[in-house]
PDB file of C-alpha atoms in Angstrom:
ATOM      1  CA  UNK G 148       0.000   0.000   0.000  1.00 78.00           C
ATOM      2  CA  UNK G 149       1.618   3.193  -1.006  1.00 89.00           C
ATOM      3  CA  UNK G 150       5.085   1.323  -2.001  1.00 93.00           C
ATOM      4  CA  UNK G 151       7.965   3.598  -3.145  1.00 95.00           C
ATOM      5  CA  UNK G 152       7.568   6.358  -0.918  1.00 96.00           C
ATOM      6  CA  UNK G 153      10.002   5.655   2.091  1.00 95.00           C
ATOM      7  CA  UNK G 154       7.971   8.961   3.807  1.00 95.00           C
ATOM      8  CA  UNK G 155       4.708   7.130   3.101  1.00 95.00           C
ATOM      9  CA  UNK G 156       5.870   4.023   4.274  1.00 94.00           C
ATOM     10  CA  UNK G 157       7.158   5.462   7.476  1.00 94.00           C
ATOM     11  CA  UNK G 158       3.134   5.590   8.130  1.00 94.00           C
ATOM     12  CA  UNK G 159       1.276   2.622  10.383  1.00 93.00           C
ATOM     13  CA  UNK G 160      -0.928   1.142   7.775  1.00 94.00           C
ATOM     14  CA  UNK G 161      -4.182   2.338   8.742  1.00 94.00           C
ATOM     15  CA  UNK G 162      -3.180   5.990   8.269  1.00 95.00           C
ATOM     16  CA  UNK G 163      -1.892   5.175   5.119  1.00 95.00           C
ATOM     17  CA  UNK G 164      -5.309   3.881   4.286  1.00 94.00           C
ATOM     18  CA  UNK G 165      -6.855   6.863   5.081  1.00 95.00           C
ATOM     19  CA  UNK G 166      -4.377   8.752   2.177  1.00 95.00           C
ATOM     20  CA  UNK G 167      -5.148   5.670  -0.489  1.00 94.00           C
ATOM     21  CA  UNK G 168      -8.525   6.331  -1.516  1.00 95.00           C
ATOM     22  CA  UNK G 169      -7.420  10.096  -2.117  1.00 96.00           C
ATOM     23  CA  UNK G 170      -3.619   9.038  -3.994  1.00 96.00           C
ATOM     24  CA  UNK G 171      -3.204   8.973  -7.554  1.00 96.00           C
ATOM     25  CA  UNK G 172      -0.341   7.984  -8.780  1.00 97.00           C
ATOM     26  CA  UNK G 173       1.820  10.132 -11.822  1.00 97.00           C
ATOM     27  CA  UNK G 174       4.403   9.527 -14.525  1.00 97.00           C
ATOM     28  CA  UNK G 175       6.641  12.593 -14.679  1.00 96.00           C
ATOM     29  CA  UNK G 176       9.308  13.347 -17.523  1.00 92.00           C
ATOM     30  CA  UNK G 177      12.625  14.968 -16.455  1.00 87.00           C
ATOM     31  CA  UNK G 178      12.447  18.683 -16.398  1.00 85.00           C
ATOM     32  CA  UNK G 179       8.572  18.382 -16.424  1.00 92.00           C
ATOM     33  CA  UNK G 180       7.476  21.285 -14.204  1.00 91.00           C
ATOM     34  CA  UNK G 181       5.501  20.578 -10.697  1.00 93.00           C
ATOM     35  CA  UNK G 182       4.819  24.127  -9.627  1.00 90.00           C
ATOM     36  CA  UNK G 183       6.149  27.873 -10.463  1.00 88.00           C
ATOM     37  CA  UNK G 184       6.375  30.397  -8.102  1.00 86.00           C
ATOM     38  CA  UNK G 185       3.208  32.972  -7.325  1.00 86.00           C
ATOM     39  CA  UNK G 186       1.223  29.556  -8.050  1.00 87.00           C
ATOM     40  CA  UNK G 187      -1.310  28.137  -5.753  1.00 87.00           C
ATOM     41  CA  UNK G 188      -0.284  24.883  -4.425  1.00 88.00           C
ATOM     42  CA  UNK G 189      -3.635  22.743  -5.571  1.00 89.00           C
ATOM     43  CA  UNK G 190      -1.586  19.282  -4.966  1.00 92.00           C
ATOM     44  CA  UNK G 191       1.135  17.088  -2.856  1.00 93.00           C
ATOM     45  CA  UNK G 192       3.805  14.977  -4.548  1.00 95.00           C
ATOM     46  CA  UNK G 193       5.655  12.579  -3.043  1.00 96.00           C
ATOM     47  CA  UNK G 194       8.556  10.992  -5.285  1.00 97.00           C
ATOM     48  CA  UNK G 195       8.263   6.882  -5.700  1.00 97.00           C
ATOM     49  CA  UNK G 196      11.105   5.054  -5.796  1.00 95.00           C
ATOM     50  CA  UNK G 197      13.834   6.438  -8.565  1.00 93.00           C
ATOM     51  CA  UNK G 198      12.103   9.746  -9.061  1.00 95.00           C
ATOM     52  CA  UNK G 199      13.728  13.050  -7.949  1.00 93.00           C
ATOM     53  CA  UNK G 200      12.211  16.494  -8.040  1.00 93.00           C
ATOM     54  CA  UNK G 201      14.207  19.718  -7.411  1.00 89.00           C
ATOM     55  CA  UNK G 202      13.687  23.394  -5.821  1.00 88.00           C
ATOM     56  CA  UNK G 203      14.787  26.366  -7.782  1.00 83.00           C
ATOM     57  CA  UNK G 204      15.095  29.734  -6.988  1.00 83.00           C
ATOM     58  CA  UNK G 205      15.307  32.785  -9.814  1.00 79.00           C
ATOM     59  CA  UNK G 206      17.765  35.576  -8.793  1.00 79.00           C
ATOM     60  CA  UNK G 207      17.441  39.401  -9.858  1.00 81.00           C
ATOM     61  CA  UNK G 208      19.793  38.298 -12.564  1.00 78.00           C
ATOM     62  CA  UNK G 209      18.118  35.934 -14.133  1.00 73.00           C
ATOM     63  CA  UNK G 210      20.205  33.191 -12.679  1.00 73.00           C
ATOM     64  CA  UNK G 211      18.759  30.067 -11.922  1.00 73.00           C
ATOM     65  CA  UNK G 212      20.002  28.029  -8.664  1.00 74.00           C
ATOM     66  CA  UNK G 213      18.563  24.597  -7.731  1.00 72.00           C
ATOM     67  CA  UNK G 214      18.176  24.667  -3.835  1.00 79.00           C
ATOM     68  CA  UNK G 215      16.925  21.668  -2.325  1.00 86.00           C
ATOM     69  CA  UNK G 216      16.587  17.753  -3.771  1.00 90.00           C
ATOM     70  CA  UNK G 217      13.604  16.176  -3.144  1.00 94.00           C
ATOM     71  CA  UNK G 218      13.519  12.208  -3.507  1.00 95.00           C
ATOM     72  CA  UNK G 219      11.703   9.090  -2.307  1.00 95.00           C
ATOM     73  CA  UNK G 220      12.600  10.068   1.443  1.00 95.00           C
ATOM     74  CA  UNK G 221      10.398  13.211   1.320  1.00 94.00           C
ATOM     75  CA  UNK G 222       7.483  15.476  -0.723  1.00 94.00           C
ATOM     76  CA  UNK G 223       6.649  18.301  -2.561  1.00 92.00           C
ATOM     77  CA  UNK G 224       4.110  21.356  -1.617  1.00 86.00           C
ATOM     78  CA  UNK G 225       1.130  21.735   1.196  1.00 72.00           C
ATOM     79  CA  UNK G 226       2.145  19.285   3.498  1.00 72.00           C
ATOM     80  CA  UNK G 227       2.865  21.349   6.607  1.00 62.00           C
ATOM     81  CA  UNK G 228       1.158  24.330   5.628  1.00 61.00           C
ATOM     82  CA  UNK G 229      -2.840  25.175   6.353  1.00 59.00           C
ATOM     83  CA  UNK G 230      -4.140  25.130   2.897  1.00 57.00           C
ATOM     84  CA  UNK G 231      -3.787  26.046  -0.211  1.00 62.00           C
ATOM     85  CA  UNK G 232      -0.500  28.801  -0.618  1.00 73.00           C
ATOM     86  CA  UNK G 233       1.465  30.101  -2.800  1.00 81.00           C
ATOM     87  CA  UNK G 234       4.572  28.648  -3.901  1.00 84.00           C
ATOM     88  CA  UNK G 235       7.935  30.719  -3.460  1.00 83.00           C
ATOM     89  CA  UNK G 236      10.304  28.030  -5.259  1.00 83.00           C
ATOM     90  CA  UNK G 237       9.905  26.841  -9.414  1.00 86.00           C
ATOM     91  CA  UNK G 238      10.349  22.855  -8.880  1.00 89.00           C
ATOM     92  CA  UNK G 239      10.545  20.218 -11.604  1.00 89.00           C
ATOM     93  CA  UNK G 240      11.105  16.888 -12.017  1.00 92.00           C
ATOM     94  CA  UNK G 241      14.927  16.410 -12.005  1.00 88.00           C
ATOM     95  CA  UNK G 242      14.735  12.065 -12.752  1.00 89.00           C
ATOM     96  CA  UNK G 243      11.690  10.979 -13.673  1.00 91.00           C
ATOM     97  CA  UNK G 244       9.374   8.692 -12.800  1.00 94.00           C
ATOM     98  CA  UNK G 245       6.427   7.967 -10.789  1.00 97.00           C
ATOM     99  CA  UNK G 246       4.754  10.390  -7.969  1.00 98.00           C
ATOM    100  CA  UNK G 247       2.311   9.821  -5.416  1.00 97.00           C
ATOM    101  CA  UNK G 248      -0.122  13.029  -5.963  1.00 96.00           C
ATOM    102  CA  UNK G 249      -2.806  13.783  -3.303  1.00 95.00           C
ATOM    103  CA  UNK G 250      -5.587  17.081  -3.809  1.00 93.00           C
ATOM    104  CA  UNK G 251      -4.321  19.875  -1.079  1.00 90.00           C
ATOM    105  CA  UNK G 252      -7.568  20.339   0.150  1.00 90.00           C
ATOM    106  CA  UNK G 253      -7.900  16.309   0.824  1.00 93.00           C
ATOM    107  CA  UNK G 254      -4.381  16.392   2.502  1.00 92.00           C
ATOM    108  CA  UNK G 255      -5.893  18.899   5.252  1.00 90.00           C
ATOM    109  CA  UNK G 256      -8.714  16.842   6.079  1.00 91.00           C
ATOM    110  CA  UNK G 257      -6.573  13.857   6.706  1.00 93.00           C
ATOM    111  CA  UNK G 258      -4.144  15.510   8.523  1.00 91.00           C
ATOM    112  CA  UNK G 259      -7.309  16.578  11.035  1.00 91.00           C
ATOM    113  CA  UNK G 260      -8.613  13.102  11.188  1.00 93.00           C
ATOM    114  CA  UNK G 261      -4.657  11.479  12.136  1.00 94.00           C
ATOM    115  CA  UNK G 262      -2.408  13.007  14.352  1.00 93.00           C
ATOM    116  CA  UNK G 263       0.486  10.759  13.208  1.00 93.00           C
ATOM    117  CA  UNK G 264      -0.274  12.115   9.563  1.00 93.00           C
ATOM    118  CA  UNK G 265       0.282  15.593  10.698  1.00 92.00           C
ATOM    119  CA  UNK G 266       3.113  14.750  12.860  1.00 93.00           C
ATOM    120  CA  UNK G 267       5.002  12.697  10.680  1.00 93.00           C
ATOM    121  CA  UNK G 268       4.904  15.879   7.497  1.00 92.00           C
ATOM    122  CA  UNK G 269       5.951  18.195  10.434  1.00 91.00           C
ATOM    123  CA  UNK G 270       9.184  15.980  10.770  1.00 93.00           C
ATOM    124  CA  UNK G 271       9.624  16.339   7.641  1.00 94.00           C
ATOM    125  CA  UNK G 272       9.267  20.119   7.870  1.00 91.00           C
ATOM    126  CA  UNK G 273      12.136  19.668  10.041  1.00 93.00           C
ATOM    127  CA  UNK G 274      14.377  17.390   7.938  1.00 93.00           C
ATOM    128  CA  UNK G 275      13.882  19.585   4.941  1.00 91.00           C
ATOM    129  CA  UNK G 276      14.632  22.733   6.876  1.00 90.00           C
ATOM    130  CA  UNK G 277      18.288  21.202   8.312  1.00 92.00           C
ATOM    131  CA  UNK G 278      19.005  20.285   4.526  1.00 91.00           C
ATOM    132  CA  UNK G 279      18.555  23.997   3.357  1.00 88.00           C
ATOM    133  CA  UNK G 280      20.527  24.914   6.594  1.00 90.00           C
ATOM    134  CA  UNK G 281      22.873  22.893   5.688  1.00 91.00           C
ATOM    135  CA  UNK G 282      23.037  23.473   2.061  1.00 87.00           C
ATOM    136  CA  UNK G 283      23.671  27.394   3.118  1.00 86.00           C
ATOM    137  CA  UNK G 284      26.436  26.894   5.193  1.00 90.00           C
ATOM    138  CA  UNK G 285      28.047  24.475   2.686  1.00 89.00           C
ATOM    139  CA  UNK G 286      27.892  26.944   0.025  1.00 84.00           C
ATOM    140  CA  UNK G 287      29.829  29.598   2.250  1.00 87.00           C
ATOM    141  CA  UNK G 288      32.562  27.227   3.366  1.00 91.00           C
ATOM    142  CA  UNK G 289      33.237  24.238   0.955  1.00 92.00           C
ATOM    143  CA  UNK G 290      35.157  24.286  -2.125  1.00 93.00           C
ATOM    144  CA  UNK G 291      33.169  23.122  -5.618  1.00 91.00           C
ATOM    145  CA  UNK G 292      34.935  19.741  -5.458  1.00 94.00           C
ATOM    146  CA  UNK G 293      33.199  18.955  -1.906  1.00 95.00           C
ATOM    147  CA  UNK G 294      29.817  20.459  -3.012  1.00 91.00           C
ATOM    148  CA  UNK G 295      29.733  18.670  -6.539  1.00 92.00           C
ATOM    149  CA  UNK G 296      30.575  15.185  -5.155  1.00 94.00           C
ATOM    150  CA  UNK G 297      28.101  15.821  -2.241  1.00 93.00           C
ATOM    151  CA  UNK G 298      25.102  16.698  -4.620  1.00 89.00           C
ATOM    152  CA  UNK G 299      26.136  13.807  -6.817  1.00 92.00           C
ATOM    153  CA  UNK G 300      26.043  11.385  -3.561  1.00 93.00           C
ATOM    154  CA  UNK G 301      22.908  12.550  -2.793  1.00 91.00           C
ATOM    155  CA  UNK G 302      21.556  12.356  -6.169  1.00 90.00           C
ATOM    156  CA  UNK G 303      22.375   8.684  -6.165  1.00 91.00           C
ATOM    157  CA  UNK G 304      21.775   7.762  -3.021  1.00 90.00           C
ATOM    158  CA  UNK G 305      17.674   9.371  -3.507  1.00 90.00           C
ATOM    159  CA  UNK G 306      17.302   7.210  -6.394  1.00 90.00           C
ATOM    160  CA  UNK G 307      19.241   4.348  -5.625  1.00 89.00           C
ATOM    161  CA  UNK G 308      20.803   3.997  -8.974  1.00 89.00           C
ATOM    162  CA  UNK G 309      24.471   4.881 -10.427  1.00 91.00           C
ATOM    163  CA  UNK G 310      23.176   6.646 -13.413  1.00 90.00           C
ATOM    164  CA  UNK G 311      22.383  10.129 -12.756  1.00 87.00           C
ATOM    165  CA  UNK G 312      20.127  12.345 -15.213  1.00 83.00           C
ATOM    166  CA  UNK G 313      21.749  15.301 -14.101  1.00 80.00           C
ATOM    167  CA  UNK G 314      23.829  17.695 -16.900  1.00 81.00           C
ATOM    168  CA  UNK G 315      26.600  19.569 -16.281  1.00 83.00           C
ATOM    169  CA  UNK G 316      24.297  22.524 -16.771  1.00 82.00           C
ATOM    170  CA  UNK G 317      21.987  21.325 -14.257  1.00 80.00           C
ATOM    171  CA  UNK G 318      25.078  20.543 -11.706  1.00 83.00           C
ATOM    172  CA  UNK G 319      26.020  24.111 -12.304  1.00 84.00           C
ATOM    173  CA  UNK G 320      23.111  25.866 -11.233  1.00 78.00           C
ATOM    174  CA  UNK G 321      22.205  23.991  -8.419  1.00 75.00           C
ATOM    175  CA  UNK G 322      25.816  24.625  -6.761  1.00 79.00           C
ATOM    176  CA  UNK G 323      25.120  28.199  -8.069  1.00 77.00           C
ATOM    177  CA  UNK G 324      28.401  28.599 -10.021  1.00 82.00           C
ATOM    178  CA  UNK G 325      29.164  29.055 -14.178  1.00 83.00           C
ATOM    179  CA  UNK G 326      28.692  26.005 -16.279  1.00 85.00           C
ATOM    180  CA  UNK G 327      33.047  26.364 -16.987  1.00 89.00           C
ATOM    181  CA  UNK G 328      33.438  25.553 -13.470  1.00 88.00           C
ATOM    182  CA  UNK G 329      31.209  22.757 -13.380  1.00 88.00           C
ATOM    183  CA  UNK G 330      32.673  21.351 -16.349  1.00 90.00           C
ATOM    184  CA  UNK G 331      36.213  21.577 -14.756  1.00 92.00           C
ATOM    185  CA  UNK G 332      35.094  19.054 -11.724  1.00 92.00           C
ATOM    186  CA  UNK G 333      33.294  16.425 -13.975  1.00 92.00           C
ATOM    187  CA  UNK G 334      36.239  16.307 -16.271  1.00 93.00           C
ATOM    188  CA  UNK G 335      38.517  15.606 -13.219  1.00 95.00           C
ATOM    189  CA  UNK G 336      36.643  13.224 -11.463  1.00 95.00           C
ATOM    190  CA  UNK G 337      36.381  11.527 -15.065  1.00 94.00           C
ATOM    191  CA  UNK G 338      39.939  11.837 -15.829  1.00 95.00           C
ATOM    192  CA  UNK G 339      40.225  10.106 -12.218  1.00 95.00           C
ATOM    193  CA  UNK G 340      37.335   6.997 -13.003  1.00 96.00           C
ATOM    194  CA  UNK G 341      34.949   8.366 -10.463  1.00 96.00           C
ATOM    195  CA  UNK G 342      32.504   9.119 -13.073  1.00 95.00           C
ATOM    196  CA  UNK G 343      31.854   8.640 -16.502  1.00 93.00           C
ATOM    197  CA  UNK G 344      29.834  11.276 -18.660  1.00 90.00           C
ATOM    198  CA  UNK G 345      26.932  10.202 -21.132  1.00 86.00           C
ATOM    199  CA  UNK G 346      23.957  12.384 -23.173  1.00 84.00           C
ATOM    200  CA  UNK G 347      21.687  14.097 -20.588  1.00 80.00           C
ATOM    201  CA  UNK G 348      23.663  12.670 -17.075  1.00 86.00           C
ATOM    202  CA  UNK G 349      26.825  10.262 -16.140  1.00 90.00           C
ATOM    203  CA  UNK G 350      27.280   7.381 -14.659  1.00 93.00           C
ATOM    204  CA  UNK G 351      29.147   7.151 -11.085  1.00 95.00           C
ATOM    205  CA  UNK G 352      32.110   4.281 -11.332  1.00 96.00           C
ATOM    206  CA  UNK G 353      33.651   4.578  -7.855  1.00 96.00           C
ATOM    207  CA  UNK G 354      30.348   5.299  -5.295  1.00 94.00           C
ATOM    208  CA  UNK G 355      33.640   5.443  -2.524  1.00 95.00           C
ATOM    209  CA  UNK G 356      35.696   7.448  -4.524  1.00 96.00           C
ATOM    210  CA  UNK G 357      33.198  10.286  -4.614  1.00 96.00           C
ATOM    211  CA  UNK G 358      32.032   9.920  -1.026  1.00 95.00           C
ATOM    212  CA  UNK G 359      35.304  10.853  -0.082  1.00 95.00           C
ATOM    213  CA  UNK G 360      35.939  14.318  -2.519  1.00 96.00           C
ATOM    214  CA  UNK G 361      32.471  15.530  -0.818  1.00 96.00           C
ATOM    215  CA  UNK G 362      32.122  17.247   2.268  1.00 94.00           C
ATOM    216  CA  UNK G 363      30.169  15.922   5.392  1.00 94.00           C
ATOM    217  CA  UNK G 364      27.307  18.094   5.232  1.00 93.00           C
ATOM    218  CA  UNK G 365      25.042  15.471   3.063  1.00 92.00           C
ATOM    219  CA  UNK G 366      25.979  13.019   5.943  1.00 93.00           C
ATOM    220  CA  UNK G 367      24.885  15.497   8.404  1.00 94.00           C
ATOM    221  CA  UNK G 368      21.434  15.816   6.812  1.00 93.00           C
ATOM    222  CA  UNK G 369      21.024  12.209   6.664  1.00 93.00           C
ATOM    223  CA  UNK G 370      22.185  11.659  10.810  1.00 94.00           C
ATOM    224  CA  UNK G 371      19.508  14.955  10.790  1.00 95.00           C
ATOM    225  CA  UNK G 372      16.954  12.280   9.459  1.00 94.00           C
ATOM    226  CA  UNK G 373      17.593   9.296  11.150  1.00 94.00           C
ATOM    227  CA  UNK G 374      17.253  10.848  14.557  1.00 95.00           C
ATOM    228  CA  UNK G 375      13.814  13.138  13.462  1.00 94.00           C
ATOM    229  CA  UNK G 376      12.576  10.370  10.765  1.00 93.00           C
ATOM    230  CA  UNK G 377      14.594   6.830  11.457  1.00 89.00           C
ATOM    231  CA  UNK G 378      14.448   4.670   8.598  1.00 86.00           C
ATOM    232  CA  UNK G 379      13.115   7.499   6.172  1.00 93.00           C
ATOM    233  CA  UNK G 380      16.325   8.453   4.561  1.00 91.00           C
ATOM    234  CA  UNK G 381      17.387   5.984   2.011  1.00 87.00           C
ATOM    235  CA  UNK G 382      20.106   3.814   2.878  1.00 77.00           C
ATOM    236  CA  UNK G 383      23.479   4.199   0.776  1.00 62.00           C
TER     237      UNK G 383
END
């Protein structure tokens, strides 16, 4: 019931029935868009399995920066908040596949009718808010090595699978730095067998190799989870 969603699944399984009769279940393409910002959040996603969704935030400038990674261990839009509000963040689909989606205004209703429902999205509140911590203070202090291998990790880690569908354009604006700097890691870590590039993503080689280029802050989020959300994070 509700397989693929480690958040979901974190649920005893008769508040997950309540959510069934109310889930429908979507296949989203890479770079498919989920919501844009000023828009009202009508529905919940939760990512299933290999599917990852990102946050992205526009600058004065123009420039794009991807903020926060959402996969199976977590959920997209209206699940903390009291109804229906605007979004702040653009988020798309980042590797597609299939979402849980659940009606906002369904969501709230549950969430008055189980107290574990509402507790457990709060958690993940929480969890979500220590990543973007995190993600701040990694920006300030790491070099683009550490931060490129950690989003790479975590990328594979979320969907459990070496291949990432993540460009070198795409790595560049969620680290927040020009595409010729982006470029410069991949090339290394492929001149080094960590990775190896393909059309539209790469492939990681050496899953220990790159663990140790990136900082510890992805392994502080995850020690974040366990100890808020044990068992929600997915396991290396």
């Amino acid at each position: 019931m509700l397989e693929g969603s480690n958040l979901l699944g974190a649920l005893r399984q008769k508040d997950r029935a309540l959510l069934k009769p109310f889930v429908t279940e979507v296949q989203l393409s890479a770079g498919e868009s989920i919501y844009e910002p000023g828009e009202v959040v009508r529905h919940a996603y939760f990512p299933r399995d290999a599917a990852l969704a990102v946050f992205l935030v526009t600058m004065e400038n123009g420039e794009v920066v991807e903020t926060t990674m959402v996969g199976r261990e977590g959920a997209l839009g209206g699940i903390v908040s009291q109804g229906r509000v605007p979004c702040y963040a653009r988020s798309c689909v980042m590797h597609e596949g299939s979402f849980f989606r659940i009606a906002s205004a369904d969501l709230e209703k549950i969430k008055e009718e189980s107290p574990q429902i509402r507790q457990l999205f709060a958690r993940y509140a929480d969890c979500m808010m220590a990543q973007v911590f995190q993600a701040v203070a990694c920006n300030a202090t790491h070099t683009i090595e550490q931060r490129a291998a950690k989003w790479l990790t975590a990328a594979m880690e979320r969907t459990g699978e070496s291949e990432i569908t993540m460009t070198q354009e795409q790595l560049a604006a969620m680290m927040g730095i020009g595409r010729s700097y982006a470029s410069r890691v991949v090339q290394r870590f492929k001149a080094d067998g960590v990775i190896q590039t393909r059309r539209g993503g790469l492939k990681v080689l050496e899953p220990e190799a790159l663990r140790a280029r990136a900082c510890q802050c992805n392994e502080l989020v995850k020690q974040h989870f366990d100890t808020v959300l044990g068992g929600v994070y997915p396991e290396s």
